[in-house]
């Protein structure tokens, strides 16, 4: 009974091994599978033999067992495959024929007495077996077995000596297979046990094959890669195991790694310093210590550039770890990359120097503009003096031209400065409390004479319900309006230019101001509309050739509007006129309505029309030690609607200033006790609103450079004695609330 169980166990184990081989190993080797199939069949035969009841059954079972006679032959083939040893074809065919003859002899049992002379059914502890007398055929079988075993050993020894790709470990295991065969043979012959040990030996073969296939599958994966690319030019592939032993390599590797020839496969070949193979091993060790799965480097050898990749491979349940080293000739690509990088670097340098040049140009422009502005200011200032003081109409006319040209130059320089600021992203908006009415009045004052000179009407329509006190950048708003209105005047030959100001308030303190500048001028063509906001872009050059301009105005205007989070738009009918609209969000600081924007009235006195101030809330203080001078000012302002106080000395003035809220102080320069400059210093020293209180110097001391001098002393402006009516009204209007 025990023997039957032994055979059943061997049969079941064989089947399990076959199943495992099929399911565990990803890359099937036909030889291995065939071997396990034969093992199963043979073991099945053994079981059948043990349970057979008649001699016929036993003989049939014996024939099934002998199908296993192919196993040693398949072993030779698979050993050769494992070790990458090529067997001579005649030898293989010879063995096939011998095995077939053998099979014929075995199948003749019971008919011809070549193999067994005689066979009887025996019983050993309940299990049947054949009691046989061997014939000459059997001796042939033994010889064939011996031959095949010797050949297996020869393959292993040859592979081992030639350092073929079978690993050391694998060779040992394969050798074990041979040892088992020989042992079984000797034991059977010597001891002559009725129990057949070969059944168990087959199971041992199966285990060996399964183990080896399982263990080396990590390397066979790389071998797969190696065989696919074997012949690709300059492709190098190595397989290294987790103990940094060389496992496999392709032919190309020999050129790059001549040291490989001296390295036995499956041994630690890391010997000589400075050699490429050594470098690779150090690299893999480094990867392993860092736990990297993959790493890539560029390695240059003899002018060839190799993209070298090392990938970790894992087979089984993380048990078999190996590294596949691949070196791909990437010389062309890498060379192109180098050229490309150089070109990029050149381009970048060119770009940097262009940026530098552009910065240098901008700095130069900004410096130049700044330097030009100072002398122009002096020229314009001096020229204003001439206009005021000259009695000669011709001189006044010439000076008027100088003034006009000077102002043009000044605005051009200012435009360039602004443009450079915009380009450099340095345009700044400085927000402060301002009066909307005052902006409108200032703009009107500047623009209406210009329009009048061209015989064009300039009309301002401002909604009186708009709040007057807002928070924002008043200078920039003025700049926007002046740019748009001067364009309107410039590009209008007849008719009128209208500035409309309206707004939408949104509680609690927001307002959207709408400025609209409409003209009845030449208009802009539809296709030019997009260009007009670009810098240095002037359109309709034929018609505009006599109109002065640089094409910067609208570009600057748009940049300023956008910086203030506003919007600018234009519409036009060619030949009929244009409309520019600016929408600016602002903050309301006081809800008090602006009322009429105008602060002037033309009144008749002694039959003469005079411009007077209409600003009932305005408070003015005039300070002069000569009462006569104060009387002149009182007389001049008698028709204007404003509140005027006077003081005859500095101390009284300072007292009045601290008690009342004045909009403007007219301060005489030379006074006994404390002069105007000392008084001003005292006022400014009070700090707060007194630091910006408009104080205008009245002086008989109007010589060259006076304006600069007074400004530097802290006055906002000056007027010269004897006081001129228009100059006085002009300056007061400038500071009216
Ligand atoms: P700058 O304002 O720098 O002195 P400019 O007036 O020529 O020069 P922009 O204000 O930027 O430059 O205007 C650009 C162009 O748009 C002008 O040259 C003009 O052709 C056209 N343009 C601007 N405003 C008007 C307008 N109101 N009517 C007709 N054309 C206009
Ligand atoms: Mg312009």
XYZ file of C-alpha atoms and ligand atoms in Angstrom:
769
model
C 0.000 0.000 0.000
C 2.906 2.306 0.946
C 4.407 1.949 -2.537
C 1.128 2.870 -4.226
C 0.924 5.985 -2.047
C 4.546 6.818 -2.953
C 3.721 6.706 -6.684
C 0.470 8.605 -6.256
C 2.374 11.331 -4.389
C 5.052 11.475 -7.110
C 2.357 11.717 -9.795
C 0.450 14.457 -7.974
C 3.697 16.389 -7.318
C 4.646 16.136 -11.014
C 1.283 17.538 -12.009
C 1.616 20.383 -9.481
C 5.091 21.189 -10.838
C 3.760 21.294 -14.382
C 0.929 23.557 -13.277
C 3.354 25.869 -11.443
C 5.683 25.995 -14.402
C 2.798 27.049 -16.631
C 1.398 29.634 -14.246
C 4.493 31.119 -12.532
C 6.918 31.521 -15.346
C 6.172 34.335 -17.730
C 8.545 33.357 -20.495
C 7.910 29.712 -21.219
C 10.623 27.486 -22.413
C 9.153 24.673 -24.535
C 11.849 22.236 -23.413
C 11.118 22.768 -19.736
C 7.428 22.230 -20.263
C 7.993 19.124 -22.386
C 10.269 17.736 -19.707
C 7.618 18.210 -17.033
C 4.945 16.657 -19.252
C 7.124 13.553 -19.681
C 7.736 13.479 -15.930
C 3.967 13.485 -15.347
C 3.375 10.715 -17.903
C 6.156 8.535 -16.487
C 4.889 8.960 -12.938
C 1.379 8.163 -14.055
C 2.784 4.959 -15.621
C 4.503 4.039 -12.325
C 1.242 4.450 -10.415
C -0.635 2.416 -13.010
C 1.982 -0.319 -12.802
C 1.737 -0.475 -9.001
C -2.017 -0.988 -9.110
C -2.202 -3.363 -12.120
C -3.747 -6.756 -11.470
C -2.719 -8.643 -14.626
C 0.591 -8.999 -16.479
C -0.987 -7.261 -19.521
C -1.914 -4.226 -17.463
C 1.586 -4.184 -15.932
C 3.274 -4.358 -19.357
C 1.103 -1.539 -20.720
C 1.927 0.544 -17.617
C 5.614 -0.214 -18.145
C 5.419 1.111 -21.710
C 3.901 4.344 -20.397
C 6.734 4.597 -17.866
C 9.278 4.285 -20.650
C 7.965 7.339 -22.448
C 10.089 8.979 -19.749
C 13.180 7.705 -21.580
C 13.101 10.970 -23.501
C 13.735 12.914 -20.301
C 17.583 12.600 -20.348
C 17.569 13.660 -23.994
C 15.444 16.754 -23.269
C 17.751 17.501 -20.351
C 20.736 17.723 -22.695
C 18.835 20.065 -24.962
C 17.696 22.323 -22.132
C 21.147 22.327 -20.492
C 22.569 23.503 -23.784
C 19.878 26.172 -24.004
C 20.508 27.386 -20.464
C 24.215 27.524 -21.089
C 23.882 28.962 -24.601
C 25.918 26.048 -25.976
C 25.237 25.078 -29.545
C 25.034 21.297 -29.954
C 26.183 19.789 -33.264
C 23.113 18.873 -35.323
C 24.214 15.268 -36.238
C 24.631 14.604 -32.551
C 21.097 15.786 -31.806
C 19.612 13.764 -34.634
C 21.655 10.714 -33.679
C 20.248 10.889 -30.177
C 16.707 11.269 -31.545
C 17.121 8.120 -33.646
C 18.636 6.145 -30.781
C 15.760 7.174 -28.524
C 13.177 6.175 -31.163
C 14.859 2.753 -31.589
C 14.791 2.464 -27.828
C 11.077 3.251 -27.797
C 10.527 0.580 -30.433
C 12.338 -2.015 -28.332
C 10.333 -1.091 -25.301
C 7.055 -1.362 -27.205
C 8.066 -4.761 -28.428
C 8.022 -6.128 -24.905
C 5.628 -9.043 -24.800
C 6.089 -9.651 -28.550
C 9.868 -9.855 -29.082
C 12.266 -10.689 -26.306
C 14.891 -8.041 -27.138
C 14.320 -5.784 -24.216
C 13.081 -8.187 -21.601
C 13.656 -11.858 -22.153
C 10.908 -12.569 -19.708
C 8.525 -10.592 -17.457
C 6.275 -11.734 -14.630
C 3.935 -9.946 -12.333
C 5.267 -9.685 -8.803
C 3.778 -8.277 -5.607
C 5.708 -6.253 -3.087
C 3.741 -5.195 -0.037
C 0.464 -4.977 -1.969
C 1.921 -3.132 -4.994
C 2.479 -4.896 -8.337
C 5.858 -4.823 -10.086
C 7.524 -6.637 -12.966
C 9.979 -9.381 -12.320
C 12.015 -9.182 -15.496
C 14.977 -10.849 -17.153
C 16.816 -8.166 -19.222
C 17.623 -8.770 -22.895
C 20.326 -7.062 -25.086
C 17.989 -4.113 -25.872
C 18.086 -3.118 -22.255
C 21.904 -2.921 -22.299
C 21.571 -0.484 -25.189
C 19.185 1.564 -23.091
C 21.678 1.679 -20.219
C 24.420 2.776 -22.585
C 22.214 5.440 -24.083
C 21.392 6.683 -20.573
C 25.058 6.841 -19.671
C 25.892 8.630 -22.897
C 23.205 11.208 -22.328
C 24.276 11.778 -18.746
C 27.875 12.251 -19.833
C 26.796 14.682 -22.505
C 24.879 16.752 -19.953
C 28.006 16.935 -17.821
C 30.070 17.829 -20.890
C 27.726 20.716 -21.762
C 27.983 22.058 -18.219
C 31.749 21.781 -18.039
C 32.190 23.305 -21.467
C 29.886 26.229 -20.651
C 31.571 26.765 -17.340
C 35.054 26.800 -18.805
C 34.097 29.022 -21.694
C 32.378 31.431 -19.287
C 29.198 31.137 -21.242
C 26.129 32.831 -19.951
C 24.844 30.159 -17.612
C 25.232 31.490 -14.138
C 27.389 29.762 -11.611
C 24.398 29.130 -9.455
C 22.388 27.672 -12.323
C 25.240 25.409 -13.349
C 25.405 24.013 -9.851
C 21.734 23.202 -9.880
C 21.856 21.634 -13.290
C 24.783 19.567 -12.078
C 22.610 18.409 -9.197
C 20.201 16.962 -11.764
C 22.995 14.832 -13.186
C 24.146 13.745 -9.740
C 20.609 12.631 -8.866
C 20.376 10.578 -12.074
C 23.692 8.870 -11.435
C 22.877 8.143 -7.787
C 19.510 6.645 -8.622
C 21.104 4.506 -11.285
C 23.785 3.196 -8.953
C 21.384 2.562 -6.049
C 18.917 0.732 -8.257
C 21.608 -1.438 -9.817
C 23.427 -2.160 -6.580
C 20.625 -2.607 -4.105
C 17.980 -3.779 -6.571
C 15.061 -2.339 -4.634
C 11.673 -3.415 -5.974
C 10.573 0.255 -5.477
C 11.428 2.489 -8.434
C 13.476 5.502 -7.275
C 13.332 7.100 -10.705
C 9.759 8.285 -9.975
C 11.090 10.485 -7.150
C 14.133 11.491 -9.202
C 11.814 12.819 -11.896
C 10.054 14.929 -9.307
C 13.463 16.277 -8.220
C 14.260 17.199 -11.852
C 10.931 19.004 -12.040
C 11.747 20.982 -8.896
C 15.208 21.879 -10.210
C 13.798 23.070 -13.525
C 11.031 25.067 -11.941
C 13.459 26.702 -9.515
C 15.965 27.599 -12.193
C 13.341 28.953 -14.561
C 11.875 31.012 -11.755
C 15.200 32.341 -10.575
C 16.615 33.286 -13.912
C 13.523 34.808 -15.350
C 14.728 38.256 -14.290
C 17.785 37.727 -16.448
C 15.917 36.130 -19.288
C 13.872 39.337 -19.476
C 17.060 41.246 -20.117
C 18.205 38.450 -22.388
C 15.027 39.087 -24.336
C 16.076 42.687 -24.804
C 19.591 41.617 -25.608
C 18.492 39.225 -28.309
C 16.115 41.740 -29.886
C 18.763 44.453 -30.135
C 21.780 42.211 -30.341
C 22.748 43.379 -33.757
C 21.770 47.024 -33.418
C 24.813 49.185 -34.019
C 26.499 50.451 -30.890
C 23.796 49.070 -28.616
C 25.209 47.681 -25.429
C 23.301 45.730 -22.814
C 24.423 44.145 -19.558
C 22.495 42.307 -16.928
C 23.692 42.525 -13.336
C 22.135 40.751 -10.386
C 21.313 42.102 -6.939
C 24.705 41.048 -5.659
C 26.302 43.078 -8.449
C 27.400 40.032 -10.373
C 27.481 40.032 -14.122
C 24.696 37.834 -15.475
C 24.455 38.476 -19.157
C 25.759 40.786 -21.880
C 25.584 41.189 -25.621
C 28.385 41.016 -28.197
C 28.694 44.813 -28.518
C 29.555 45.041 -24.838
C 32.899 43.347 -25.478
C 34.121 46.400 -27.387
C 33.100 48.905 -24.766
C 33.970 46.700 -21.829
C 37.077 44.737 -22.834
C 37.483 43.847 -19.169
C 34.304 41.767 -19.433
C 36.293 38.994 -21.130
C 38.071 38.395 -17.842
C 34.953 38.361 -15.765
C 33.309 35.015 -15.076
C 29.580 35.254 -15.425
C 27.859 35.080 -12.058
C 30.901 36.308 -10.156
C 31.799 39.656 -8.759
C 33.782 41.136 -11.615
C 34.336 44.439 -9.906
C 38.094 44.439 -9.710
C 40.081 47.056 -11.542
C 39.651 50.701 -10.700
C 39.024 53.197 -13.467
C 37.431 50.742 -15.832
C 34.035 51.354 -17.320
C 32.577 48.179 -15.877
C 33.743 49.239 -12.464
C 32.092 52.644 -12.922
C 28.833 50.945 -13.841
C 28.952 48.683 -10.777
C 29.697 51.657 -8.494
C 26.763 53.449 -10.074
C 24.425 50.473 -9.523
C 25.580 50.183 -5.902
C 24.827 53.854 -5.460
C 21.373 53.370 -7.012
C 20.709 50.426 -4.754
C 21.685 52.381 -1.649
C 19.401 55.239 -2.670
C 16.582 52.862 -3.576
C 16.378 54.235 -7.142
C 14.363 52.289 -9.716
C 15.926 53.950 -12.734
C 18.760 56.325 -13.497
C 20.219 57.856 -16.620
C 23.585 59.387 -17.490
C 25.405 60.519 -20.572
C 28.736 58.724 -20.950
C 31.246 59.682 -23.619
C 33.639 57.000 -24.880
C 35.984 57.547 -27.832
C 33.956 60.451 -29.294
C 30.745 58.473 -29.061
C 28.089 59.646 -26.668
C 26.072 56.916 -24.992
C 22.804 57.516 -23.242
C 23.193 55.040 -20.430
C 20.186 53.841 -18.502
C 20.101 51.486 -15.587
C 16.745 49.955 -14.688
C 15.938 47.794 -11.737
C 14.044 44.609 -12.582
C 12.130 42.512 -10.139
C 10.887 38.983 -10.719
C 8.837 36.743 -8.471
C 7.599 38.136 -5.209
C 10.374 40.773 -4.998
C 12.855 37.990 -4.547
C 14.956 38.189 -7.634
C 16.237 41.654 -8.276
C 18.536 42.571 -11.074
C 19.696 45.587 -13.025
C 19.646 45.987 -16.765
C 22.255 48.377 -18.089
C 21.542 49.736 -21.549
C 23.861 52.003 -23.455
C 22.454 53.529 -26.604
C 24.599 55.446 -29.042
C 23.108 58.897 -28.894
C 25.994 60.790 -30.440
C 24.031 62.518 -33.208
C 21.210 63.535 -30.945
C 23.530 64.702 -28.185
C 25.680 66.637 -30.643
C 22.565 68.316 -32.020
C 21.512 69.010 -28.475
C 24.854 70.653 -27.761
C 24.551 72.756 -30.919
C 21.004 73.655 -29.960
C 22.056 74.575 -26.440
C 24.861 76.721 -27.812
C 22.451 78.432 -30.204
C 20.008 78.991 -27.372
C 22.793 80.441 -25.247
C 23.826 82.711 -28.144
C 20.233 83.786 -28.606
C 19.891 84.418 -24.924
C 23.060 86.498 -24.887
C 21.774 88.455 -27.881
C 18.469 88.955 -26.126
C 20.196 90.075 -22.942
C 22.361 92.547 -24.800
C 19.300 93.815 -26.711
C 17.513 94.297 -23.406
C 20.581 96.016 -22.011
C 20.807 98.240 -25.059
C 17.138 99.023 -24.757
C 17.591 99.837 -21.071
C 20.576 101.992 -21.917
C 18.506 103.778 -24.561
C 15.635 104.283 -22.137
C 17.977 105.569 -19.445
C 19.589 107.890 -21.947
C 16.205 109.178 -23.125
C 15.022 109.659 -19.580
C 18.212 111.458 -18.554
C 18.214 113.608 -21.659
C 14.579 114.550 -21.217
C 15.259 115.442 -17.638
C 18.277 117.521 -18.517
C 16.373 119.304 -21.279
C 13.441 120.084 -19.041
C 15.423 122.180 -16.586
C 16.731 124.734 -19.111
C 13.353 124.853 -20.889
C 11.666 125.688 -17.614
C 14.114 128.544 -17.190
C 13.512 129.741 -20.749
C 9.729 129.594 -20.391
C 9.883 131.228 -16.968
C 12.101 134.061 -18.212
C 9.954 134.455 -21.263
C 6.845 134.862 -19.095
C 8.676 137.680 -17.313
C 9.356 139.373 -20.620
C 5.682 139.006 -21.640
C 4.547 140.530 -18.376
C 6.969 143.375 -18.250
C 7.572 144.459 -21.766
C 5.826 147.524 -23.042
C 6.873 146.796 -26.625
C 4.101 145.005 -28.528
C 6.574 143.482 -30.990
C 8.716 142.061 -28.183
C 5.587 140.731 -26.472
C 4.618 139.004 -29.721
C 8.035 137.403 -30.179
C 8.064 136.360 -26.568
C 4.611 134.857 -27.108
C 6.011 132.644 -29.863
C 8.894 131.586 -27.645
C 6.406 130.757 -24.927
C 4.307 128.642 -27.238
C 7.295 126.782 -28.648
C 8.763 126.339 -25.196
C 5.563 124.845 -23.865
C 5.342 122.524 -26.850
C 8.881 121.358 -26.215
C 8.127 120.895 -22.554
C 5.091 118.755 -23.254
C 7.070 116.689 -25.752
C 9.814 116.075 -23.211
C 7.202 115.202 -20.619
C 5.599 112.761 -23.060
C 8.935 111.055 -23.682
C 9.578 110.797 -19.965
C 6.150 109.275 -19.456
C 6.642 106.910 -22.348
C 9.931 105.659 -20.941
C 8.276 105.199 -17.574
C 5.485 103.168 -19.160
C 8.009 101.077 -21.108
C 9.966 100.397 -17.945
C 6.762 99.583 -16.084
C 7.514 102.391 -13.676
C 4.434 104.515 -14.293
C 3.121 105.425 -10.896
C -0.201 106.768 -9.803
C -0.156 108.903 -6.672
C -3.557 109.268 -5.165
C -4.624 112.244 -3.092
C -7.714 114.226 -2.315
C -8.536 116.619 -5.154
C -11.240 118.918 -6.448
C -12.959 117.827 -9.633
C -14.128 121.392 -10.314
C -10.596 122.664 -10.097
C -9.383 120.127 -12.643
C -12.126 121.142 -15.056
C -11.375 124.822 -14.562
C -7.647 124.281 -15.012
C -8.202 122.315 -18.176
C -10.628 124.907 -19.468
C -8.178 127.701 -18.817
C -5.425 125.897 -20.632
C -7.478 124.786 -23.589
C -9.940 127.557 -24.354
C -7.265 129.987 -25.560
C -5.731 127.309 -27.702
C -9.135 126.610 -29.258
C -9.878 130.312 -29.588
C -6.595 130.799 -31.461
C -7.864 128.300 -34.048
C -11.313 129.846 -34.067
C -12.783 126.730 -32.609
C -15.266 126.746 -29.809
C -14.381 124.842 -26.675
C -17.365 123.914 -24.542
C -17.383 122.222 -21.160
C -20.521 120.524 -19.888
C -20.097 119.166 -16.387
C -22.908 117.754 -14.288
C -23.187 120.159 -11.290
C -24.488 117.305 -9.103
C -21.156 115.514 -9.261
C -19.297 115.475 -5.967
C -16.397 117.896 -5.986
C -14.098 116.252 -3.525
C -12.649 113.016 -4.842
C -9.647 110.791 -4.199
C -7.275 109.945 -7.033
C -4.379 111.291 -9.107
C -5.457 114.740 -10.244
C -2.348 115.381 -12.328
C -2.876 112.210 -14.339
C -6.577 112.997 -14.875
C -5.580 116.448 -16.078
C -3.022 114.862 -18.391
C -5.652 112.518 -19.868
C -8.081 115.358 -20.519
C -5.434 117.670 -21.959
C -4.205 114.963 -24.335
C -7.709 114.203 -25.615
C -8.784 117.834 -25.865
C -5.570 118.942 -27.574
C -6.071 116.149 -30.103
C -9.637 117.361 -30.574
C -8.406 120.889 -31.196
C -5.457 119.743 -33.324
C -7.543 117.588 -35.623
C -10.508 119.958 -35.925
C -10.454 122.732 -38.491
C -13.784 124.276 -37.658
C -16.658 123.695 -35.304
C -16.238 122.828 -31.702
C -14.678 120.532 -29.177
C -16.850 119.526 -26.240
C -15.801 118.055 -22.927
C -18.673 116.424 -21.060
C -18.202 115.207 -17.516
C -20.753 112.969 -15.862
C -20.687 110.128 -13.405
C -22.477 107.236 -11.770
C -22.222 107.032 -8.036
C -22.416 103.745 -6.224
C -22.758 103.962 -2.457
C -21.045 104.319 -0.137
C -18.167 106.199 -1.739
C -17.560 104.997 -5.270
C -18.058 106.930 -8.448
C -17.482 106.099 -12.061
C -16.445 109.292 -13.794
C -17.244 109.575 -17.493
C -15.239 112.058 -19.516
C -16.250 112.456 -23.107
C -14.287 114.565 -25.591
C -16.220 115.104 -28.798
C -15.004 117.072 -31.792
C -16.280 117.999 -35.206
C -12.910 117.378 -36.780
C -11.450 115.265 -39.534
C -12.387 111.946 -37.947
C -10.530 108.657 -38.106
C -10.942 105.892 -40.678
C -12.457 102.652 -39.433
C -9.310 100.685 -40.268
C -7.108 103.156 -38.383
C -9.065 102.959 -35.172
C -6.978 100.080 -33.838
C -3.673 101.813 -34.477
C -4.256 105.172 -32.869
C -3.521 103.884 -29.358
C -0.152 102.449 -30.400
C 3.015 104.381 -29.587
C 4.516 106.544 -32.331
C 1.538 105.696 -34.538
C 0.056 108.592 -36.461
C -2.666 107.956 -39.012
C -3.973 109.732 -42.081
C -0.513 111.211 -42.579
C -1.469 113.054 -45.754
C -4.053 115.182 -44.082
C -2.085 115.469 -40.865
C 1.297 116.331 -42.285
C 1.050 119.914 -41.046
C -0.201 118.896 -37.641
C 2.569 118.553 -35.102
C 2.738 115.397 -33.037
C 4.762 112.345 -32.188
C 2.006 109.774 -31.934
C 2.632 109.229 -28.243
C -0.307 111.096 -26.734
C -2.968 108.381 -26.993
C -0.555 105.565 -26.108
C 0.367 107.360 -22.905
C -3.254 108.260 -22.241
C -4.347 104.659 -22.559
C -1.525 103.417 -20.308
C -2.417 105.995 -17.671
C -6.146 105.221 -17.862
C -5.504 101.507 -17.543
C -3.100 102.045 -14.668
C -5.952 103.834 -12.920
C -8.199 100.799 -13.588
C -10.192 102.785 -16.098
C -11.196 102.267 -19.704
C -10.742 104.364 -22.808
C -12.640 103.984 -26.074
C -13.012 105.908 -29.289
C -15.583 106.185 -32.012
C -15.415 108.248 -35.106
C -17.045 109.074 -38.388
C -14.445 109.864 -40.962
C -14.787 113.459 -42.066
C -17.352 114.261 -39.397
C -15.613 114.010 -36.047
C -14.502 111.771 -33.248
C -15.489 110.976 -29.704
C -13.131 109.690 -27.044
C -14.605 108.352 -23.830
C -12.748 107.685 -20.622
C -14.326 105.899 -17.684
C -12.472 106.182 -14.400
C -13.435 104.659 -11.079
C -12.726 107.120 -8.254
C -13.487 107.453 -4.576
C -15.718 110.167 -3.168
C -14.296 111.839 -0.082
C -17.083 114.384 0.399
C -20.573 114.157 -1.044
C -20.858 117.951 -1.397
C -21.920 118.747 -4.934
C -19.571 120.541 -7.267
C -22.149 123.050 -8.503
C -21.181 125.159 -11.481
C -17.641 124.307 -12.530
C -17.051 127.843 -13.644
C -15.486 130.300 -11.219
C -15.315 133.221 -13.538
C -17.731 135.787 -14.786
C -17.178 138.516 -17.294
C -18.503 141.749 -15.820
C -18.505 145.261 -17.184
C -16.873 148.057 -15.227
C -16.663 151.549 -16.615
C -17.630 150.122 -19.966
C -14.681 147.667 -19.866
C -15.305 143.876 -19.793
C -13.379 142.197 -17.026
C -12.995 138.588 -16.000
C -13.985 138.249 -12.347
C -13.935 135.381 -9.892
C -17.213 133.805 -8.937
C -16.355 131.682 -5.949
C -18.339 132.864 -2.936
C -16.770 130.261 -0.603
C -13.227 131.259 -1.455
C -11.222 132.966 1.317
C -8.211 135.085 0.486
C -5.776 136.851 2.831
C -3.632 139.685 1.484
C -0.628 140.770 3.584
C 1.333 143.983 2.890
C 2.902 146.629 5.131
C 1.821 149.359 2.668
C -1.936 149.917 3.032
C -1.981 151.439 -0.422
C -1.016 148.142 -1.952
C -3.787 146.401 -0.032
C -6.243 148.987 -1.291
C -5.204 148.170 -4.865
C -5.861 144.471 -4.285
C -9.193 145.198 -2.590
C -10.154 147.380 -5.515
C -9.164 144.744 -8.067
C -11.203 142.104 -6.263
C -14.193 144.284 -5.488
C -16.203 142.910 -8.383
C -15.205 139.277 -7.760
C -17.344 137.119 -5.514
C -14.972 135.933 -2.758
C -14.075 136.752 0.870
C -10.973 138.927 1.240
C -9.137 139.663 4.535
C -6.113 141.873 4.884
C -3.223 142.195 7.315
C -0.498 144.836 7.478
C 2.140 142.812 9.256
C 3.367 139.271 9.445
C 2.276 138.596 12.998
C -1.335 139.639 12.333
C -1.294 137.518 9.235
C -0.044 134.435 11.089
C -2.747 134.958 13.718
C -5.463 135.249 11.068
C -4.178 132.188 9.266
C -4.374 130.069 12.390
C -7.921 131.285 13.081
C -9.375 130.922 9.569
C -9.279 128.503 6.650
C -7.801 130.430 3.754
C -7.628 129.125 0.248
C -4.844 131.493 -0.764
C -2.508 133.902 1.043
C -0.922 136.755 -0.902
C 2.230 137.613 1.056
C 4.424 140.659 0.552
C 8.126 139.831 0.592
C 9.721 142.843 2.221
C 8.096 143.996 5.458
C 9.605 145.630 8.564
C 9.960 143.402 11.692
C 9.238 140.048 10.102
C 9.390 139.690 6.344
C 7.281 137.444 4.135
C 9.861 134.673 4.039
C 10.134 134.482 7.831
C 6.329 134.560 8.103
C 6.079 131.724 5.584
C 8.593 129.641 7.509
C 6.545 130.146 10.667
C 3.365 129.130 8.855
C 4.944 126.028 7.330
C 6.402 125.091 10.697
C 2.873 124.670 12.042
C 2.732 121.488 9.962
C -0.383 119.674 8.734
C -2.481 121.651 6.239
C -0.194 124.674 6.686
C 2.551 122.828 4.898
C 0.570 122.954 1.667
C -1.441 126.147 2.174
C -1.024 128.133 -1.054
C 1.089 131.201 -0.192
C 1.907 133.495 -3.115
C 4.776 135.922 -2.842
C 4.128 139.504 -3.942
C 7.400 141.101 -4.803
C 8.998 144.024 -6.495
C 12.065 141.854 -6.693
C 11.179 140.119 -9.957
C 14.434 139.475 -11.672
C 15.840 136.520 -13.515
C 15.446 133.276 -11.621
C 12.940 134.738 -9.145
C 10.366 132.083 -9.731
C 12.789 129.283 -8.900
C 14.014 131.197 -5.895
C 10.515 131.730 -4.491
C 9.511 128.173 -5.133
C 12.622 126.989 -3.339
C 11.759 129.190 -0.384
C 8.447 127.381 -0.078
C 6.041 129.737 -1.874
C 3.642 128.162 -4.351
C 4.035 131.002 -6.821
C 4.748 134.703 -7.024
C 3.332 137.820 -8.657
C 5.318 140.922 -9.305
C 4.600 144.455 -8.206
C 2.932 146.524 -9.394
C 0.212 143.904 -9.338
C -1.410 143.321 -12.711
C -5.193 142.722 -12.670
C -5.168 139.733 -14.996
C -2.176 138.145 -13.303
C -3.920 138.442 -9.933
C -7.193 136.935 -11.180
C -5.255 134.240 -12.973
C -3.325 133.167 -9.935
C -6.341 133.281 -7.597
C -8.386 131.192 -10.007
C -5.669 128.616 -9.953
C -6.205 128.144 -6.224
C -9.969 128.703 -5.997
C -11.732 125.726 -4.404
P 1.203 113.603 -29.749
O -0.108 113.528 -29.065
O 2.180 112.590 -29.247
O 1.774 114.956 -29.810
P -0.368 112.765 -31.963
O -1.490 113.657 -31.563
O -0.122 112.616 -33.415
O 0.984 113.168 -31.281
P -1.814 110.704 -30.603
O -2.423 111.673 -29.695
O -1.325 109.441 -29.998
O -0.580 111.300 -31.389
O -2.831 110.311 -31.712
C -2.478 109.336 -32.656
C -3.119 109.602 -33.990
O -4.536 109.433 -33.887
C -2.951 111.027 -34.450
O -1.739 111.160 -35.162
C -4.151 111.221 -35.335
O -3.872 110.746 -36.633
C -5.205 110.342 -34.719
N -6.107 111.100 -33.856
C -6.061 111.237 -32.528
N -7.075 111.976 -32.051
C -7.790 112.339 -33.130
C -8.975 113.129 -33.303
N -9.591 113.702 -32.279
N -9.432 113.292 -34.574
C -8.790 112.713 -35.611
N -7.694 111.979 -35.513
C -7.191 111.783 -34.294
Mg -2.027 113.810 -29.437
